[in-house]
Coordinates of C-alpha atoms in Angstrom, one line a residue:
M279 CA 0.1 -0.1 0.1
I280 CA 2.8 2.1 1.0
S281 CA 6.2 2.2 -0.9
I282 CA 9.2 4.8 0.0
K283 CA 12.4 4.5 -1.5
N284 CA 15.5 6.9 -0.6
L285 CA 12.9 9.6 1.2
S286 CA 14.7 12.5 2.5
K287 CA 13.5 15.8 4.0
T288 CA 15.5 18.9 5.1
Y289 CA 14.5 22.1 7.3
H290 CA 16.0 25.2 6.8
L291 CA 16.0 27.3 10.0
G292 CA 17.8 30.6 8.6
E293 CA 21.4 29.5 7.7
I294 CA 20.9 26.4 9.8
Q295 CA 20.0 23.1 7.9
V296 CA 18.3 20.5 9.8
A297 CA 17.9 16.7 8.2
A298 CA 14.5 15.4 9.8
L299 CA 14.6 12.2 7.4
K300 CA 17.7 10.7 5.4
N301 CA 17.2 8.3 2.3
I302 CA 14.5 6.0 4.0
S303 CA 13.0 3.5 2.1
L304 CA 10.2 1.3 3.4
H305 CA 7.1 -0.5 2.5
I306 CA 3.8 -1.1 4.5
R307 CA 1.4 -3.6 3.4
E308 CA -2.3 -3.2 3.4
G309 CA -3.8 -4.0 6.6
E310 CA -1.0 -3.6 8.5
F311 CA -0.8 -1.6 12.2
V312 CA 2.7 0.0 12.2
A313 CA 3.6 1.8 15.2
I314 CA 6.7 4.4 14.7
T315 CA 8.8 5.2 17.5
G316 CA 11.9 7.3 18.3
P317 CA 13.2 9.9 20.4
S318 CA 12.1 13.7 19.9
G319 CA 13.6 15.2 17.0
S320 CA 14.0 11.5 15.1
G321 CA 11.8 12.6 12.1
K322 CA 8.9 10.4 13.0
S323 CA 6.2 13.0 12.9
T324 CA 8.0 14.1 9.6
M325 CA 7.2 10.7 8.5
L326 CA 3.6 10.6 9.2
H327 CA 3.0 14.2 7.5
I328 CA 4.5 12.9 4.4
L329 CA 2.8 9.9 4.3
G330 CA -0.5 11.9 5.0
L331 CA 0.5 14.1 2.3
L332 CA 0.5 17.3 4.4
D333 CA 4.1 17.9 3.5
K334 CA 6.2 17.1 0.7
P335 CA 9.9 15.3 0.8
D336 CA 13.2 17.0 -0.9
G337 CA 13.9 13.9 -2.8
G338 CA 13.2 10.1 -3.1
S339 CA 10.0 8.3 -4.1
Y340 CA 6.4 7.7 -2.5
R341 CA 4.1 5.7 -4.0
L342 CA 0.8 5.5 -2.5
G343 CA -1.6 2.5 -3.7
G344 CA 0.6 2.4 -6.5
T345 CA 0.6 5.9 -7.7
E346 CA 3.5 8.2 -7.4
T347 CA 2.4 10.8 -5.5
A348 CA 4.9 13.6 -6.5
G349 CA 3.4 14.2 -9.5
L350 CA 0.0 15.0 -7.9
T351 CA -1.1 18.4 -7.8
D352 CA -2.5 20.5 -4.4
D353 CA -6.2 19.3 -5.4
Q354 CA -5.4 16.0 -6.1
L355 CA -3.4 15.7 -2.8
A356 CA -6.6 17.1 -0.9
A357 CA -8.6 14.5 -2.9
V358 CA -6.8 11.9 -1.7
R359 CA -6.8 13.0 1.9
N360 CA -10.2 13.3 1.8
E361 CA -11.1 9.8 0.5
Q362 CA -8.3 7.7 1.6
I363 CA -6.5 8.9 4.5
G364 CA -8.0 9.4 7.9
F365 CA -5.8 11.7 10.6
V366 CA -5.7 11.5 14.6
F367 CA -4.0 14.1 16.0
Q368 CA -2.4 14.3 19.2
T369 CA -4.2 17.7 20.0
F370 CA -7.4 16.6 18.6
N371 CA -7.6 19.5 16.1
L372 CA -11.4 20.2 16.2
L373 CA -12.8 23.4 15.4
P374 CA -14.1 25.0 18.5
R375 CA -17.2 26.6 17.3
L376 CA -18.6 23.5 15.7
S377 CA -20.5 20.8 17.3
A378 CA -18.9 17.1 17.8
K379 CA -21.2 16.1 15.0
E380 CA -20.2 18.9 12.7
N381 CA -16.6 18.4 13.6
V382 CA -17.1 14.8 12.2
E383 CA -18.9 15.9 9.0
L384 CA -16.5 18.2 7.9
P385 CA -14.8 16.0 5.5
L386 CA -18.3 15.4 3.6
I387 CA -18.3 19.2 2.8
Y388 CA -15.2 19.0 0.9
T389 CA -16.4 15.9 -0.9
P390 CA -17.0 16.7 -4.5
N391 CA -18.8 13.6 -5.5
L392 CA -22.3 13.8 -4.3
R393 CA -22.6 10.1 -4.3
N394 CA -20.1 10.0 -1.5
R395 CA -21.9 12.2 1.1
D396 CA -23.7 10.5 3.5
F397 CA -24.5 12.9 6.6
N398 CA -26.5 10.3 8.6
S399 CA -23.4 8.3 9.2
S400 CA -21.6 10.9 11.3
E401 CA -24.4 9.6 13.9
K402 CA -23.3 6.1 13.1
I403 CA -19.8 6.8 13.8
L404 CA -20.4 8.7 17.1
E405 CA -22.5 5.9 18.1
R406 CA -19.7 3.5 17.6
V407 CA -17.1 5.5 19.5
G408 CA -19.5 6.0 22.1
L409 CA -20.7 9.5 21.9
A410 CA -24.0 9.4 20.5
R411 CA -25.3 11.3 23.2
R412 CA -22.8 13.9 22.9
S413 CA -23.0 14.4 19.4
S414 CA -24.5 18.2 19.9
H415 CA -21.7 19.2 22.3
N416 CA -19.0 21.5 21.4
P417 CA -15.1 20.4 21.9
N418 CA -14.7 22.9 25.2
E419 CA -17.8 20.8 26.7
L420 CA -16.1 17.8 26.1
S421 CA -13.3 15.8 27.9
G422 CA -9.8 14.6 26.3
G423 CA -10.8 11.3 25.8
E424 CA -14.0 12.3 24.1
R425 CA -12.6 15.2 22.0
Q426 CA -10.1 12.0 20.9
R427 CA -13.1 10.2 20.2
V428 CA -14.4 12.7 18.0
A429 CA -11.3 12.9 16.0
I430 CA -11.3 9.2 15.4
A431 CA -14.9 9.4 14.5
R432 CA -14.1 12.4 11.8
A433 CA -10.9 9.9 10.6
L434 CA -13.4 6.9 10.3
L435 CA -16.3 8.7 8.1
K436 CA -15.0 8.3 4.8
N437 CA -13.9 4.6 5.6
P438 CA -10.4 5.3 4.5
G439 CA -8.0 2.7 3.6
L440 CA -5.1 4.3 6.0
I441 CA -5.2 5.6 9.2
L442 CA -2.6 8.1 10.5
A443 CA -2.3 8.7 14.2
D444 CA 0.2 11.4 15.6
E445 CA 0.6 10.6 19.5
P446 CA -3.1 9.8 19.7
T447 CA -3.1 9.3 23.3
G448 CA -0.5 11.7 24.4
N449 CA -2.7 13.9 26.2
L450 CA -4.8 11.0 27.8
D451 CA -5.1 9.1 31.2
S452 CA -4.1 5.4 31.4
V453 CA -7.8 4.6 31.3
T454 CA -8.7 6.8 28.4
T455 CA -5.6 5.4 26.5
G456 CA -6.5 1.8 26.6
E457 CA -9.8 2.6 25.2
I458 CA -8.3 4.5 22.5
M459 CA -5.9 1.8 21.7
Q460 CA -8.7 -0.8 21.6
I461 CA -10.4 1.2 19.0
F462 CA -7.2 1.4 16.9
K463 CA -6.9 -2.6 17.3
E464 CA -10.6 -2.9 16.1
L465 CA -10.3 -0.9 13.3
N466 CA -7.0 -2.2 11.9
G467 CA -9.1 -5.7 12.4
E468 CA -11.5 -4.5 10.1
G469 CA -8.7 -4.0 7.2
H470 CA -7.9 -0.4 8.1
T471 CA -4.1 0.1 7.7
V472 CA -2.8 2.0 11.0
V473 CA 0.2 3.8 11.1
M474 CA 0.7 5.5 14.6
I475 CA 3.3 7.8 16.2
T476 CA 4.1 7.3 19.8
H477 CA 6.9 7.4 22.0
E478 CA 5.7 4.9 24.6
P479 CA 7.0 1.5 24.2
D480 CA 4.0 0.1 25.8
L481 CA 1.8 1.6 23.3
A482 CA 4.2 0.3 20.5
D483 CA 4.1 -3.0 21.2
K484 CA 0.2 -3.5 20.5
A485 CA 1.1 -2.6 17.1
D486 CA 2.1 -5.4 14.5
R487 CA 5.0 -4.2 13.5
I488 CA 7.5 -1.3 15.2
I489 CA 9.8 1.1 13.3
K490 CA 12.4 3.3 15.2
L491 CA 13.6 5.9 13.9
T492 CA 16.7 8.0 15.0
D493 CA 18.0 11.3 13.8
G494 CA 16.1 10.5 10.6
E495 CA 17.0 7.1 9.8
I496 CA 15.6 3.6 10.4
V497 CA 17.6 2.0 13.1
A498 CA 14.8 -1.2 13.8
D499 CA 12.1 -2.6 11.8
T500 CA 10.6 -5.3 13.9
G501 CA 7.1 -7.7 13.2
G502 CA 5.0 -7.6 10.6
K503 CA 5.8 -8.6 7.0
K504 CA 8.7 -7.0 5.0
G505 CA 9.1 -6.2 1.4
E506 CA 6.8 -4.9 -1.3
D507 CA 3.4 -6.2 -1.7
D508 CA 3.0 -8.6 -4.8
R509 CA -0.3 -7.3 -5.2
E510 CA -1.1 -3.9 -7.4
Y511 CA -3.1 -1.1 -5.9
T512 CA -4.0 0.6 -9.1
D513 CA -7.4 1.7 -7.8
I514 CA -6.6 3.1 -4.3
I515 CA -6.4 6.6 -5.4
R516 CA -9.0 7.4 -7.9
I517 CA -8.9 11.1 -8.7
K518 CA -11.5 12.8 -11.0
A519 CA -12.1 16.3 -11.6
H520 CA -15.5 17.7 -10.4
A521 CA -16.8 21.2 -11.2
L522 CA -18.3 23.6 -8.4
N523 CA -22.2 22.3 -7.7
I524 CA -24.7 24.2 -5.9
T525 CA -24.4 21.9 -2.8
Q526 CA -20.6 22.5 -2.4
M527 CA -21.6 26.3 -2.5
K528 CA -24.3 25.9 -0.2
N529 CA -21.7 24.1 2.4
Y530 CA -19.2 27.1 2.0
F531 CA -21.8 29.6 2.5
M532 CA -22.9 27.9 5.7
Q533 CA -19.3 27.4 6.9
A534 CA -19.0 31.2 6.2
V535 CA -22.0 32.3 8.1
K536 CA -20.7 30.0 11.3
S537 CA -17.6 31.7 11.0
L538 CA -18.9 35.1 11.3
L539 CA -21.1 34.2 13.9
A540 CA -18.3 32.8 15.8
N541 CA -16.4 36.4 15.5
K542 CA -19.5 38.4 16.3
T543 CA -17.5 41.6 17.3
R544 CA -15.5 41.6 14.1
S545 CA -18.1 40.8 11.9
V546 CA -20.1 44.0 13.2
L547 CA -17.4 46.0 12.9
S548 CA -16.7 45.1 9.2
I549 CA -20.3 45.4 8.2
M550 CA -20.2 48.6 9.8
G551 CA -17.9 49.9 7.6
V552 CA -19.6 49.0 4.6
L553 CA -22.8 49.9 6.0
I554 CA -21.8 53.7 6.5
G555 CA -20.3 53.6 2.6
V556 CA -23.1 52.3 1.5
T557 CA -25.5 55.0 3.4
A558 CA -23.4 57.6 2.2
V559 CA -23.4 56.6 -1.3
I560 CA -27.3 56.5 -1.2
A561 CA -27.8 60.0 0.6
M562 CA -25.1 61.5 -1.7
L563 CA -26.6 60.5 -4.7
A564 CA -30.3 61.1 -3.7
L565 CA -29.4 64.6 -3.1
G566 CA -27.3 65.2 -6.0
A567 CA -30.3 63.5 -8.0
G568 CA -32.7 65.7 -6.2
A569 CA -30.4 69.0 -7.0
R570 CA -30.2 68.1 -10.6
E571 CA -34.0 67.5 -10.9
D572 CA -34.8 70.9 -8.9
V573 CA -32.5 72.8 -11.0
K574 CA -34.0 71.4 -14.0
Q575 CA -37.5 72.4 -12.6
R576 CA -36.3 76.0 -12.3
L577 CA -34.7 76.3 -15.1
A578 CA -37.9 75.1 -17.0
H579 CA -39.5 78.2 -15.6
L580 CA -37.2 80.7 -17.3
G581 CA -38.6 80.2 -20.6
S582 CA -36.9 79.6 -24.1
N583 CA -35.5 81.5 -27.0
L584 CA -34.1 83.9 -24.5
L585 CA -31.2 86.4 -24.7
S586 CA -29.4 88.4 -22.1
V587 CA -27.4 91.3 -23.2
R588 CA -24.9 92.6 -20.5
P589 CA -21.6 94.0 -20.4
N590 CA -19.1 91.4 -20.4
R591 CA -17.6 92.2 -17.0
R592 CA -14.6 89.6 -17.3
A593 CA -13.5 90.8 -20.6
M594 CA -13.6 94.6 -19.3
R595 CA -11.6 93.5 -16.5
S596 CA -8.8 92.3 -18.9
I597 CA -9.1 94.9 -21.6
A598 CA -11.1 98.1 -20.8
A599 CA -9.1 98.8 -17.6
N600 CA -5.7 99.8 -19.8
S601 CA -7.8 100.7 -23.3
G602 CA -10.3 103.4 -21.6
F603 CA -13.5 101.3 -22.9
A604 CA -16.4 101.3 -20.2
I605 CA -19.8 99.8 -20.9
R606 CA -22.9 100.9 -19.3
L607 CA -26.2 100.0 -21.3
T608 CA -29.2 102.0 -21.5
A609 CA -33.0 102.3 -21.5
E610 CA -32.3 103.6 -25.2
D611 CA -30.1 100.6 -25.9
G612 CA -33.2 98.8 -25.1
E613 CA -35.3 100.2 -27.7
A614 CA -32.8 100.3 -30.3
V615 CA -32.8 96.3 -29.7
K616 CA -36.7 95.9 -30.3
K617 CA -36.2 97.0 -33.7
I618 CA -34.3 94.4 -34.7
P619 CA -36.2 91.9 -36.6
L620 CA -36.9 88.2 -35.4
T621 CA -37.1 89.8 -31.9
D622 CA -40.5 89.1 -30.1
K623 CA -40.0 90.6 -26.7
V624 CA -37.4 92.8 -25.2
S625 CA -37.1 94.4 -21.3
S626 CA -34.5 96.3 -20.0
T627 CA -33.9 95.6 -16.7
V628 CA -32.2 96.8 -13.2
D629 CA -32.1 95.3 -10.0
G630 CA -30.5 96.2 -6.4
S631 CA -31.1 95.1 -2.7
V632 CA -33.9 96.7 -0.7
Q633 CA -35.7 96.7 2.5
V634 CA -39.5 96.2 2.4
V635 CA -41.5 96.9 5.5
Y636 CA -45.4 96.4 6.0
G637 CA -47.1 97.1 9.2
N638 CA -44.5 96.0 11.8
K639 CA -42.6 93.3 9.4
N640 CA -39.9 93.7 7.3
K641 CA -37.4 91.9 4.8
N642 CA -34.5 92.4 3.2
T643 CA -35.0 91.5 -0.6
T644 CA -34.3 92.2 -4.2
V645 CA -36.0 94.6 -6.3
I646 CA -36.1 93.9 -10.3
G647 CA -37.1 97.1 -12.2
A648 CA -38.5 96.0 -15.7
E649 CA -40.8 96.8 -18.7
P650 CA -44.1 95.3 -19.0
D651 CA -43.0 92.8 -21.7
Y652 CA -40.6 91.0 -19.0
E653 CA -44.3 89.6 -17.8
Y654 CA -43.9 87.3 -20.9
I655 CA -40.0 86.8 -21.4
Q656 CA -39.8 85.4 -17.9
S657 CA -43.4 83.7 -17.7
Y658 CA -44.3 86.1 -14.7
T659 CA -47.9 86.1 -15.4
P660 CA -49.4 87.0 -11.7
V661 CA -51.4 84.3 -9.7
A662 CA -53.2 87.3 -8.1
G663 CA -53.9 90.9 -9.2
R664 CA -52.1 92.0 -12.6
F665 CA -48.8 93.1 -14.3
F666 CA -48.1 96.7 -14.4
T667 CA -49.0 98.5 -18.0
E668 CA -46.6 100.6 -20.6
K669 CA -48.3 103.8 -19.0
E670 CA -47.7 103.1 -15.4
M671 CA -43.9 102.4 -16.4
I672 CA -43.4 105.7 -18.4
S673 CA -45.3 107.7 -15.6
R674 CA -43.0 106.2 -13.0
E675 CA -46.1 104.8 -11.0
R676 CA -45.1 103.1 -7.5
V677 CA -46.7 99.9 -8.1
A678 CA -44.9 96.3 -7.1
L679 CA -45.7 92.8 -7.7
L680 CA -44.5 90.5 -4.8
G681 CA -42.6 87.1 -5.1
K682 CA -44.1 84.4 -3.1
S683 CA -41.2 84.5 -0.3
V684 CA -42.0 88.3 0.0
K685 CA -45.7 87.9 0.4
D686 CA -45.4 84.8 2.8
T687 CA -43.1 87.3 5.3
L688 CA -45.0 90.4 5.0
F689 CA -48.7 89.3 4.5
E690 CA -49.0 85.5 5.8
N691 CA -52.4 84.8 5.2
E692 CA -53.5 88.4 4.4
Y693 CA -54.3 89.1 0.7
P694 CA -51.8 91.5 -0.3
V695 CA -53.3 93.1 -3.4
G696 CA -54.3 96.5 -2.9
K697 CA -52.1 97.1 0.2
S698 CA -49.4 99.8 0.9
I699 CA -45.6 98.8 1.6
K700 CA -42.7 100.9 1.6
I701 CA -39.7 99.9 -0.3
N702 CA -36.8 101.7 1.1
R703 CA -39.2 104.2 3.0
I704 CA -40.9 104.8 -0.3
S705 CA -44.7 103.9 -0.6
F706 CA -45.6 101.4 -3.1
K707 CA -49.1 99.8 -4.1
V708 CA -49.1 96.1 -4.6
I709 CA -50.8 95.4 -7.8
G710 CA -50.2 91.4 -7.9
V711 CA -48.4 88.3 -6.7
L712 CA -46.1 86.7 -9.1
P713 CA -45.9 82.4 -9.7
E714 CA -43.8 80.7 -7.4
K715 CA -40.4 79.8 -9.2
G716 CA -38.5 77.9 -6.4
S717 CA -34.8 78.4 -5.7
S718 CA -32.2 78.4 -8.7
G719 CA -29.6 77.1 -6.6
W720 CA -27.9 80.4 -5.9
R721 CA -30.7 82.4 -5.1
D722 CA -34.2 82.5 -4.0
M723 CA -36.3 83.2 -7.4
D724 CA -39.5 83.9 -4.9
D725 CA -37.6 86.3 -2.8
Q726 CA -37.9 89.4 -5.3
I727 CA -40.1 92.1 -5.9
I728 CA -41.0 93.7 -9.6
I729 CA -41.6 97.4 -10.1
P730 CA -41.8 99.5 -13.5
L731 CA -38.5 100.2 -15.3
N732 CA -38.3 104.1 -14.8
T733 CA -39.6 103.7 -11.3
A734 CA -37.0 101.8 -10.3
M735 CA -34.2 104.1 -12.3
Y736 CA -35.5 107.4 -11.1
R737 CA -37.6 107.1 -7.8
L738 CA -35.8 104.0 -6.2
F739 CA -32.1 103.7 -7.3
G740 CA -31.7 106.9 -9.0
N741 CA -29.6 105.7 -11.6
R742 CA -30.1 106.3 -15.3
Y743 CA -28.4 103.0 -16.4
V744 CA -29.8 99.3 -16.8
D745 CA -28.1 96.2 -15.6
D746 CA -29.1 94.0 -18.6
I747 CA -31.5 93.6 -21.7
E748 CA -33.7 90.5 -21.8
V749 CA -34.8 89.5 -25.1
K750 CA -37.4 86.9 -26.4
V751 CA -36.7 85.9 -30.1
T752 CA -39.6 84.7 -32.1
K753 CA -38.0 80.7 -33.3
E754 CA -35.4 79.0 -31.5
E755 CA -33.2 78.6 -34.7
D756 CA -33.1 82.4 -35.1
I757 CA -31.2 83.0 -31.7
P758 CA -27.7 82.6 -33.6
I759 CA -28.7 85.5 -36.0
V760 CA -30.2 88.0 -33.4
Q761 CA -27.2 87.4 -31.1
S762 CA -24.7 88.6 -33.7
Q763 CA -27.2 91.4 -34.9
I764 CA -27.6 92.5 -30.9
Q765 CA -24.0 92.7 -30.4
K766 CA -23.1 94.2 -33.6
L767 CA -25.9 96.9 -32.6
I768 CA -24.6 97.5 -28.9
A769 CA -21.3 97.6 -30.3
R770 CA -22.1 100.5 -32.8
R771 CA -24.0 102.4 -30.2
Q772 CA -20.9 102.1 -27.5
K773 CA -18.7 103.1 -30.4
L774 CA -16.6 99.9 -29.9
P775 CA -14.1 98.5 -32.6
D776 CA -14.4 95.2 -34.1
D777 CA -11.8 93.7 -32.0
K778 CA -13.6 94.9 -28.8
K779 CA -17.0 93.5 -29.6
E780 CA -16.3 90.6 -26.8
L781 CA -17.2 93.6 -24.4
I782 CA -20.6 92.8 -25.2
E783 CA -21.9 89.6 -23.7
V784 CA -25.2 88.1 -25.5
R785 CA -25.8 84.9 -23.5
N786 CA -28.1 82.5 -24.5
A787 CA -30.6 81.1 -22.0
A788 CA -30.3 77.5 -23.3
E789 CA -26.6 78.2 -22.6
I790 CA -26.9 79.4 -19.2
Q791 CA -29.1 76.3 -18.2
E792 CA -26.9 74.1 -19.7
A793 CA -24.0 75.5 -17.9
V794 CA -26.4 75.3 -14.4
S795 CA -26.9 72.0 -15.4
S796 CA -23.8 70.8 -15.7
T797 CA -22.5 72.1 -12.3
A798 CA -25.3 70.8 -10.9
K799 CA -24.1 67.5 -12.5
T800 CA -20.7 68.0 -11.6
F801 CA -21.7 68.7 -8.1
S802 CA -23.6 65.8 -7.9
W803 CA -20.7 63.4 -9.2
L804 CA -18.4 64.7 -6.5
L805 CA -21.0 63.9 -3.8
G806 CA -21.3 60.5 -5.2
S807 CA -17.4 60.5 -5.4
I808 CA -16.9 61.3 -1.8
A809 CA -19.5 58.7 -0.8
F810 CA -17.8 55.9 -2.9
I811 CA -14.5 56.9 -1.6
S812 CA -15.9 56.0 2.0
L813 CA -17.3 52.7 0.5
L814 CA -13.5 52.1 -0.6
V815 CA -12.2 52.9 2.8
G816 CA -14.7 50.3 4.2
G817 CA -13.5 47.7 1.9
I818 CA -9.8 48.4 2.8
G819 CA -10.9 48.1 6.4
I820 CA -12.7 44.7 5.7
M821 CA -9.5 43.5 3.6
N822 CA -7.5 44.4 6.7
I823 CA -9.7 42.7 8.9
M824 CA -9.9 39.2 6.5
L825 CA -6.2 39.4 6.6
V826 CA -5.9 39.3 10.5
S827 CA -8.5 36.6 10.2
V828 CA -6.2 34.5 8.2
T829 CA -3.6 34.8 10.6
E830 CA -5.8 34.0 13.6
R831 CA -7.4 31.2 11.8
T832 CA -4.3 29.3 10.2
R833 CA -4.5 26.1 12.3
E834 CA -8.3 26.1 11.4
I835 CA -7.1 26.2 7.8
G836 CA -4.6 23.6 8.3
I837 CA -7.3 21.1 9.7
R838 CA -9.5 21.9 6.7
K839 CA -6.6 21.1 4.3
A840 CA -5.9 17.9 6.5
I841 CA -9.2 16.6 5.9
G842 CA -9.8 17.1 2.2
A843 CA -10.2 20.9 1.5
N844 CA -8.6 21.9 -1.6
N845 CA -7.3 25.5 -2.4
R846 CA -10.5 26.1 -4.2
D847 CA -12.7 25.3 -1.1
I848 CA -10.5 27.6 1.2
L849 CA -10.6 30.6 -1.5
S850 CA -14.4 30.2 -1.8
Q851 CA -15.2 30.2 2.0
F852 CA -13.1 33.3 2.7
I853 CA -14.3 35.3 -0.3
I854 CA -18.1 34.3 0.6
E855 CA -17.2 35.4 4.1
T856 CA -16.2 38.8 2.8
V857 CA -19.0 39.3 0.0
A858 CA -21.8 38.3 2.8
I859 CA -20.4 41.0 5.3
C860 CA -20.6 43.6 2.1
V861 CA -23.9 42.2 1.1
I862 CA -25.4 42.7 4.7
G863 CA -23.9 45.9 5.1
G864 CA -25.0 47.0 1.8
I865 CA -28.8 45.9 2.3
M866 CA -28.7 47.7 5.9
G867 CA -26.7 50.6 4.2
I868 CA -29.4 50.9 1.6
I869 CA -32.3 51.0 4.2
L870 CA -30.3 53.5 6.5
G871 CA -29.4 55.7 3.4
S872 CA -33.1 55.7 2.3
L873 CA -34.4 56.8 6.0
I874 CA -31.7 59.7 6.1
T875 CA -32.6 60.8 2.7
A876 CA -36.1 60.7 3.7
G877 CA -35.4 62.8 6.9
L878 CA -33.1 65.2 4.9
S879 CA -36.5 65.9 2.6
R880 CA -39.0 66.2 5.2
F881 CA -37.4 68.2 8.0
A882 CA -34.5 70.0 6.1
G883 CA -36.6 70.6 3.2
W884 CA -33.5 69.7 0.7
S885 CA -34.5 68.3 -2.6
T886 CA -33.7 64.5 -2.5
K887 CA -34.4 61.9 -5.2
I888 CA -33.6 58.1 -4.5
S889 CA -33.2 56.4 -8.0
F890 CA -33.0 52.4 -8.7
F891 CA -29.8 52.9 -10.2
S892 CA -28.2 54.3 -7.1
V893 CA -29.6 51.7 -4.9
S894 CA -28.6 49.0 -7.8
L895 CA -24.8 50.8 -8.1
A896 CA -24.5 50.8 -4.3
F897 CA -25.2 47.2 -3.6
V898 CA -23.3 46.1 -6.5
F899 CA -20.4 48.2 -5.6
S900 CA -20.6 46.9 -2.2
A901 CA -20.5 43.3 -3.4
L902 CA -17.7 44.0 -5.5
I903 CA -15.8 45.5 -2.9
G904 CA -16.3 42.1 -1.1
L905 CA -15.2 40.6 -3.6
F906 CA -12.4 42.5 -4.8
F907 CA -10.9 43.2 -1.3
G908 CA -11.5 39.5 -0.2
L909 CA -9.8 38.1 -3.0
W910 CA -5.9 38.9 -1.6
P911 CA -6.8 37.4 2.1
A912 CA -8.5 34.5 0.4
R913 CA -5.7 33.4 -2.0
K914 CA -3.3 33.8 1.0
A915 CA -5.4 31.6 3.0
A916 CA -5.6 29.1 0.1
K917 CA -2.0 29.1 -0.9
L918 CA -1.1 27.8 2.8
N919 CA 1.1 24.7 2.9
P920 CA -1.2 22.3 5.2
I921 CA 1.9 21.3 7.5
D922 CA 2.9 24.7 8.4
A923 CA -1.0 25.9 8.8
L924 CA -1.0 22.9 11.4
R925 CA 2.0 24.0 13.1
Y926 CA 1.2 27.6 13.4
E927 CA 0.7 28.9 17.3

């Protein structure tokens, strides 16, 4: 069954080389009970680890069941350990968070062939070793002898041909030791090949064959049958490639959940990192989307086919200061623009900050002086009262229309039309209430008062210049033509040379809307970027925690590999753990983010909008964070050498 020729193993401890095995050759027949003895450091444990495919020799040949093990891949070695070898360790190597029954069933989790899985067999095996009534207890609730019985039951679960026991009674009392040895004798009598490491001569005597090692060499081999078996064991190692199936994924998931529940504090902290990041993503994107939607609605009220004519102050700062050019628009310029073909409505405007008073209430607001056409240019048809007339503008009548914010502050529930207010101590009669426009982002469009242009210029501000000229073009396709004509007209009236026409700014309202929308979109992406950075930081935190987890669970990884877990099994389990953390954190973050967004909308009055895209993006990104940042720790765990992991303290 086992054939070893010239086997050697050397450990490198810094610059020191320790030869654990020196050109050992031996053969073990099927059904033998072999005890390997020797003093500490003689190489007997190294021999057992190589026989169990937990470690690899530096040289020589090891054939198991007729198959040369040196040519097997890591996954194939894991399959052999799972199907053909049962391990019984001195320190039991049970997983503390699993019950006795679950520890016994561990090899089945890593069995790719569904036909070889019989979870009911664990109860039969536990009954055989006398632990039927203790199957639901965790290892810390069992005595040393009971834990060793659990380890033996785990080794027997797959009915392996080879059982390897490493000092199986080293931590047990004499009575329990006798019981354990009796179990090994019975197993050997049933046809199992048993190889046991021991340093106690009286235990070695219970074996059929005793091999004594000293300084990595066989110095004695007594009892049993020597030489190679004449039979060929070509079917003992049966290795087939198996694809990952749903049952395996389910088992991986259950193992991941148990691991997360066993480390509640660490799991909660990891989930919190993702939760905060996803919450921030949901809330920030909702705020950004709400802001864009709000800006879009506000801009829709500005109207279309609009042009705004004003001095280009930026160009004036760079050119006019050194050239003597100064642009000041007048109402006459506005009258000239009205004569340009293809224009529909034109209004010169002037604005300024004022204090308005009604009774014992006052408010600081903005007054806009405009012409009657301003009503149609900016869609300011009053919701109550009327707009002022051309005659009222020419005669400089003191009449005013109030924006909603001004009306609510001064009049509350009182009807304002016909009432008298004072603007900068000048009495005005309220003749109308403007439609609600809302906030445009940089100012409240309802926090303003509109009065006749001449009244504003000569009675209120004492200024004969206007701030800009608002123009509504008849057709949208005529906007470029009108823009060019206005610029030429104003340049001629201002006596500007051809190379200074840029001092006149004629802006298209569509361009303004596009610029504002672009700014809102940029702001939204900025908020989203900040939120995603927080989620990224949470992912880095998870990676750090999982790396610590790999270090803490190194011995557990070694146990799992010893009973048949391959690299893919370990990789899958750790990735599932991190993805589960991120998915749970993502779901909780979506809920919390939605609640915060609703609170901001209801109590702070901010415009918010949660979209399916933002929710999906946050959830998918959180899952990808888990996959991406969990991959490195998972790969690190999967690549651990089984024997190095088992020896880790």
